Short mmCIF file of C-alpha atoms in Angstrom, two decimals:
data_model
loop_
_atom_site.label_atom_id
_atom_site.label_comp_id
_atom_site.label_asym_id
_atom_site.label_seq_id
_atom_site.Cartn_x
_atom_site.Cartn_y
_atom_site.Cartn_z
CA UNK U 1 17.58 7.04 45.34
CA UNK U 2 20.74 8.86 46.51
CA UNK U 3 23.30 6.19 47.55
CA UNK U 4 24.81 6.84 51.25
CA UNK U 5 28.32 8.01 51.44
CA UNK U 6 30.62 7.00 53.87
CA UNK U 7 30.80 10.44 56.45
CA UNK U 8 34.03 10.39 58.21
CA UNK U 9 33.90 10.94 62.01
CA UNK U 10 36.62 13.57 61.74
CA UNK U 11 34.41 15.28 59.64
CA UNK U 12 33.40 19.06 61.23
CA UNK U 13 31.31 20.73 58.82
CA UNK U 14 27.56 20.20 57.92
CA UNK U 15 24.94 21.98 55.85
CA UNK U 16 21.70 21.85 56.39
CA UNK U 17 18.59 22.45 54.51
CA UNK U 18 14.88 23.60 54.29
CA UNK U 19 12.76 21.39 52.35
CA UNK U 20 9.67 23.34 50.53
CA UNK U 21 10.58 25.57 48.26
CA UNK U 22 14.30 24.91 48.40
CA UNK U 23 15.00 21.49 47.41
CA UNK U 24 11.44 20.41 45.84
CA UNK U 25 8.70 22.79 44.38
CA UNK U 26 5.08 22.13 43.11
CA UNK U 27 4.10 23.42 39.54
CA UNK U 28 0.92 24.37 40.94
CA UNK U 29 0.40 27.08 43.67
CA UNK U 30 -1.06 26.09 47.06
CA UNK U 31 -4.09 27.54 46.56
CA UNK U 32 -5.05 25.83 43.21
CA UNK U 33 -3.75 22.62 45.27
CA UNK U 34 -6.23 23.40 47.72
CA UNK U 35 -8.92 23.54 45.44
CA UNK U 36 -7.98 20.39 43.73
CA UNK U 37 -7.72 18.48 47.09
CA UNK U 38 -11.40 19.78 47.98
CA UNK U 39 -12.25 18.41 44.95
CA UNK U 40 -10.48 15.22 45.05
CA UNK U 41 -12.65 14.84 48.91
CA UNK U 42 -15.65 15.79 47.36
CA UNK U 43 -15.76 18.86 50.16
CA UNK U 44 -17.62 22.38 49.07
CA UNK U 45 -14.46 24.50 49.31
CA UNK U 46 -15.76 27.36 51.76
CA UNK U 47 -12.62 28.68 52.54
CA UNK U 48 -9.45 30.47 50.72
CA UNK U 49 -5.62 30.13 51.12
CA UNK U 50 -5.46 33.08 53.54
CA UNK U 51 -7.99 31.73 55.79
CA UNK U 52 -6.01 27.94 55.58
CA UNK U 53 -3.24 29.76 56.75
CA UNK U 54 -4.97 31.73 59.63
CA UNK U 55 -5.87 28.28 60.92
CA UNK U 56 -2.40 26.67 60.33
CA UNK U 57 -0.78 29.19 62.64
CA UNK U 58 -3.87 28.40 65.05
CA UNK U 59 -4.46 24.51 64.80
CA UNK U 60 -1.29 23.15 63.28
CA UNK U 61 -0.92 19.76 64.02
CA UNK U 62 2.00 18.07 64.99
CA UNK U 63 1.89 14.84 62.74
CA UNK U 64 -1.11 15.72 60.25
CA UNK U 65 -2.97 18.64 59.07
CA UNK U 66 -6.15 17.43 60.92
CA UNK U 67 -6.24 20.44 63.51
CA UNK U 68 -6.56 22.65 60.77
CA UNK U 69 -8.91 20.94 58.51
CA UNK U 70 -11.19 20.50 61.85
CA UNK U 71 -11.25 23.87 62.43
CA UNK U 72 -12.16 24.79 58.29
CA UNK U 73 -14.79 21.50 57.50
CA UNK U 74 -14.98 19.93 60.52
CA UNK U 75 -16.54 16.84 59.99
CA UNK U 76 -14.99 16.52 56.34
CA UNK U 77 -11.63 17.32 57.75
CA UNK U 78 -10.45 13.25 57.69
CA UNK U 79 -11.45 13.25 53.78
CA UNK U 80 -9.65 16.94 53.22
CA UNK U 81 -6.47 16.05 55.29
CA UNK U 82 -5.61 12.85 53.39
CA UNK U 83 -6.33 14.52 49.77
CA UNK U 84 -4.28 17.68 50.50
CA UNK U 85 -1.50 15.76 51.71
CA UNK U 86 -1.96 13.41 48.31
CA UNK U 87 -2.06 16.34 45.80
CA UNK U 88 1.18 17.72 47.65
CA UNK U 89 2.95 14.34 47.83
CA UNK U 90 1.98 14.06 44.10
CA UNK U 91 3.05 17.13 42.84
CA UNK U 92 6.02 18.16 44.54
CA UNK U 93 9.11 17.70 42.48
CA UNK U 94 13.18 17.81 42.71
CA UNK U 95 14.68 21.17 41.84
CA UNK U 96 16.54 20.45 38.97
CA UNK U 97 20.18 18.93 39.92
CA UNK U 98 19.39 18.95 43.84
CA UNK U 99 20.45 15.07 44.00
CA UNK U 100 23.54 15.52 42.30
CA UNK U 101 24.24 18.53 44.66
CA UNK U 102 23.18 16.36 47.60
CA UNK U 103 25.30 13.52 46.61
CA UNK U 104 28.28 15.79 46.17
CA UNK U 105 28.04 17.67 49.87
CA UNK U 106 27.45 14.49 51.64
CA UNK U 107 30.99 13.30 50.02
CA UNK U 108 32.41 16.10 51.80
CA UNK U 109 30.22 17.05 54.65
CA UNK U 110 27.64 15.98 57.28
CA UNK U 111 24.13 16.93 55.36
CA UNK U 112 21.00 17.89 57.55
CA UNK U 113 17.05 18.16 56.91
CA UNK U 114 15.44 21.02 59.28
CA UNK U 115 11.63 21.25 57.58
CA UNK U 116 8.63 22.87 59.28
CA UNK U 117 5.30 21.03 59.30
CA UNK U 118 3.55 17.90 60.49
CA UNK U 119 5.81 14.60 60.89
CA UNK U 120 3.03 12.35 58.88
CA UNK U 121 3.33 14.79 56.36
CA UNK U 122 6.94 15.60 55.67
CA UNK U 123 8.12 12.06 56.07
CA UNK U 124 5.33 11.24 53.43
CA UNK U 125 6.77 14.05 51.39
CA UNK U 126 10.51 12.72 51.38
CA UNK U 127 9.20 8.99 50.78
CA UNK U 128 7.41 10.16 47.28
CA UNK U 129 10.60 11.97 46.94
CA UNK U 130 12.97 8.74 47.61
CA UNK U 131 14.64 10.75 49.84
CA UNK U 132 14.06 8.39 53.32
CA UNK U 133 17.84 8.16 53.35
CA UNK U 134 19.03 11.29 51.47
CA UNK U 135 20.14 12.75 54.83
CA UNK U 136 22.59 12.08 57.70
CA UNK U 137 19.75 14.05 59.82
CA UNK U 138 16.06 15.30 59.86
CA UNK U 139 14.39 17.45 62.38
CA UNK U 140 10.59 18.18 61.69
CA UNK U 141 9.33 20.46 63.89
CA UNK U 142 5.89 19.65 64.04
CA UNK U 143 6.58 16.93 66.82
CA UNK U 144 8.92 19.22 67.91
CA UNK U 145 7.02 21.87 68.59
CA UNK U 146 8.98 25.24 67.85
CA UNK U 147 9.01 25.46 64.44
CA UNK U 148 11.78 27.98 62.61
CA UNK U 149 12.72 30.97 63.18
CA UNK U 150 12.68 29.37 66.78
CA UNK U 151 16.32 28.86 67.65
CA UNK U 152 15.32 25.53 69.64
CA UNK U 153 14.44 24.39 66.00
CA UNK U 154 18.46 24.97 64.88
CA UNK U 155 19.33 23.76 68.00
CA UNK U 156 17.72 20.73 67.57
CA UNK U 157 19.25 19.81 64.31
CA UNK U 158 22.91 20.99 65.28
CA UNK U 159 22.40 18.06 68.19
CA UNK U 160 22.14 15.38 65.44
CA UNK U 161 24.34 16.03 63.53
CA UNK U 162 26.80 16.72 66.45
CA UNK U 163 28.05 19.83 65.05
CA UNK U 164 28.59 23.70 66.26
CA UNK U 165 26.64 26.85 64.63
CA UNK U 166 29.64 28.20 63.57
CA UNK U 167 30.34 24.55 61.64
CA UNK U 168 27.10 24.47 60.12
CA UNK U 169 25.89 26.21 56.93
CA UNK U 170 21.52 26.82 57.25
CA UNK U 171 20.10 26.76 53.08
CA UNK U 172 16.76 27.93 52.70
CA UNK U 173 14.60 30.13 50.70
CA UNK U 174 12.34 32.00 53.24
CA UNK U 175 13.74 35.29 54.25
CA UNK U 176 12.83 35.32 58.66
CA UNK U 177 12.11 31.39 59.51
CA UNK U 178 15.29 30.62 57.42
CA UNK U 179 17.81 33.25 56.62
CA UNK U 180 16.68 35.17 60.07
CA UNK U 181 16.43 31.98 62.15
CA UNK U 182 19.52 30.76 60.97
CA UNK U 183 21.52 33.74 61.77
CA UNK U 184 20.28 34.11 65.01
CA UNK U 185 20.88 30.70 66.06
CA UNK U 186 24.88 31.37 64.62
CA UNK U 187 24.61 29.55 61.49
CA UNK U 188 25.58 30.60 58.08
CA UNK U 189 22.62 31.32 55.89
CA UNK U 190 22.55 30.94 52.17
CA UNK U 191 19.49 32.26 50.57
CA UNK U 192 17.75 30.30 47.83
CA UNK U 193 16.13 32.89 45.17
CA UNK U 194 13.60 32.65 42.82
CA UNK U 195 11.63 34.65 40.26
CA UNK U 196 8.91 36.30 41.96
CA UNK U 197 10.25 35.27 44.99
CA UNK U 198 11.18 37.04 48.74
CA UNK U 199 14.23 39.67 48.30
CA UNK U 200 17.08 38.82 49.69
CA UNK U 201 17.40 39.59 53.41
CA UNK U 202 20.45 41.11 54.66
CA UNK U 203 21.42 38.15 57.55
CA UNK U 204 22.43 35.43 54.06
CA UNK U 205 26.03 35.38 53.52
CA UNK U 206 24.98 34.48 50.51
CA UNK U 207 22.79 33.82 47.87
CA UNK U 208 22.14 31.20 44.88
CA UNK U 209 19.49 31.00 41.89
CA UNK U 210 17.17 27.91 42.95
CA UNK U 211 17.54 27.24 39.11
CA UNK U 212 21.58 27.23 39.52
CA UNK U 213 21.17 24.90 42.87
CA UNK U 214 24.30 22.97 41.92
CA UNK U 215 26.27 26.45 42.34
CA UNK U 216 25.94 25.96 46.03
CA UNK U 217 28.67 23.74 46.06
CA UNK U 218 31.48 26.29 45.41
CA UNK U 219 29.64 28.90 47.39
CA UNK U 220 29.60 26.49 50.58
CA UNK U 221 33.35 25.91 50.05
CA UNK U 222 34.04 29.23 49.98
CA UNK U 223 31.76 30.16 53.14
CA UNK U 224 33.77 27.33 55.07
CA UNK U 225 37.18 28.35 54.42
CA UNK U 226 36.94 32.12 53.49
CA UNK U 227 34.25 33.17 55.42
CA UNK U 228 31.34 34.93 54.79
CA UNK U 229 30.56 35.79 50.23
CA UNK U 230 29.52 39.32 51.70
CA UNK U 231 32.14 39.95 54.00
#
């Protein structure tokens, strides 16, 4: 549980985040997950990760993975939906010192949630988290509908968190929905890097080691009041 600071209405600033990859991570890649959901539904696994996400960028749902699992199982798709999003939920983890970083930006700024994916799903995700109330603001996009690099997506969580683009700093680890998006929608993007991860892409302002996430603090100061680390 991360206890809710008081955010002064004066306050101007806001940084926003990505949620997979950048704030929690699974031990286990998607595709063993996959296999270990089939499993756990007792559903012949007749399909690999590239083909799951073939039908994700066909069928994606906008509260559950159900579209997609209908169009890879079909009638085992209610059984394969709730076990995938189980394994994930189970397995997903904090980046090491990410509530400590949260606790100390929301002391100081407004702090935003902008995640891709279905709304059952993502909401499930930040209750096995016990992160429900981590944030001032989330946008998912699946009820949305224009997931990132859409700028309607930025746009969106900018409105909650009643700030500007050029008062908002965009953290994520995914070089064009995050870094890209973000820039084009005028926020700052920070990059979050990993080993065997994207390269950086040339839009961040910056970048941070996901296993140095509490370094974002001083980096976020700096982008607010100096400008950009790369300038």
């Amino acid at each position: 549980y991360i206890p809710t600071a008081i955010v002064q209405e004066s306050v101007s600033y806001a940084v926003v985040f990505d949620l997979d990859d950048t704030l929690a991570v699974t031990d286990r890649d998607r595709e063993t997950l996959l296999s270990a959901a089939a499993e756990r539904a007792d559903v012949p696994l007749s399909f690999d990760r590239a083909a799951y996400l073939e039908a994700h960028r066909e069928h994606s749902g906008s509260e559950s993975r159900r579209p997609v699992f209908d169009a890879l199982v079909g009638t085992d798709a209610p059984a394969m939906t709730q076990a995938y999003r189980e394994v994930i939920g189970e397995e997903l983890t904090p980046v090491d010192g990410v509530e400590k970083l949260l606790t100390a930006l929301r002391n100081r700024y407004r702090i935003g949630l902008l995640t891709d994916g279905p709304g059952a799903t993502q909401r499930d995700k930040l209750r096995r988290l016990g992160w429900e109330d981590a944030f001032d603001a989330v946008v998912i996009t699946g009820p949305l509908g224009t997931p990132k690099p859409e700028r309607r997506a930025f746009e969106a969580i900018l409105d909650t968190l009643d700030v500007t683009p050029d008062g908002a700093v965009y953290v994520g680890d995914d070089p064009e929905r995050d870094i890209a998006g973000a820039a084009s929608a005028g926020l700052a993007p920070v990059q979050v890097c990993y080993p065997g991860g994207p390269a950086p892409h040339p839009d961040a302002v910056a970048t941070v080691p996901r296993e140095d996430l509490e370094s974002l603090l001083d980096r976020i100061e700096t982008i607010f009041h100096h400008g950009s680390e790369n300038a």
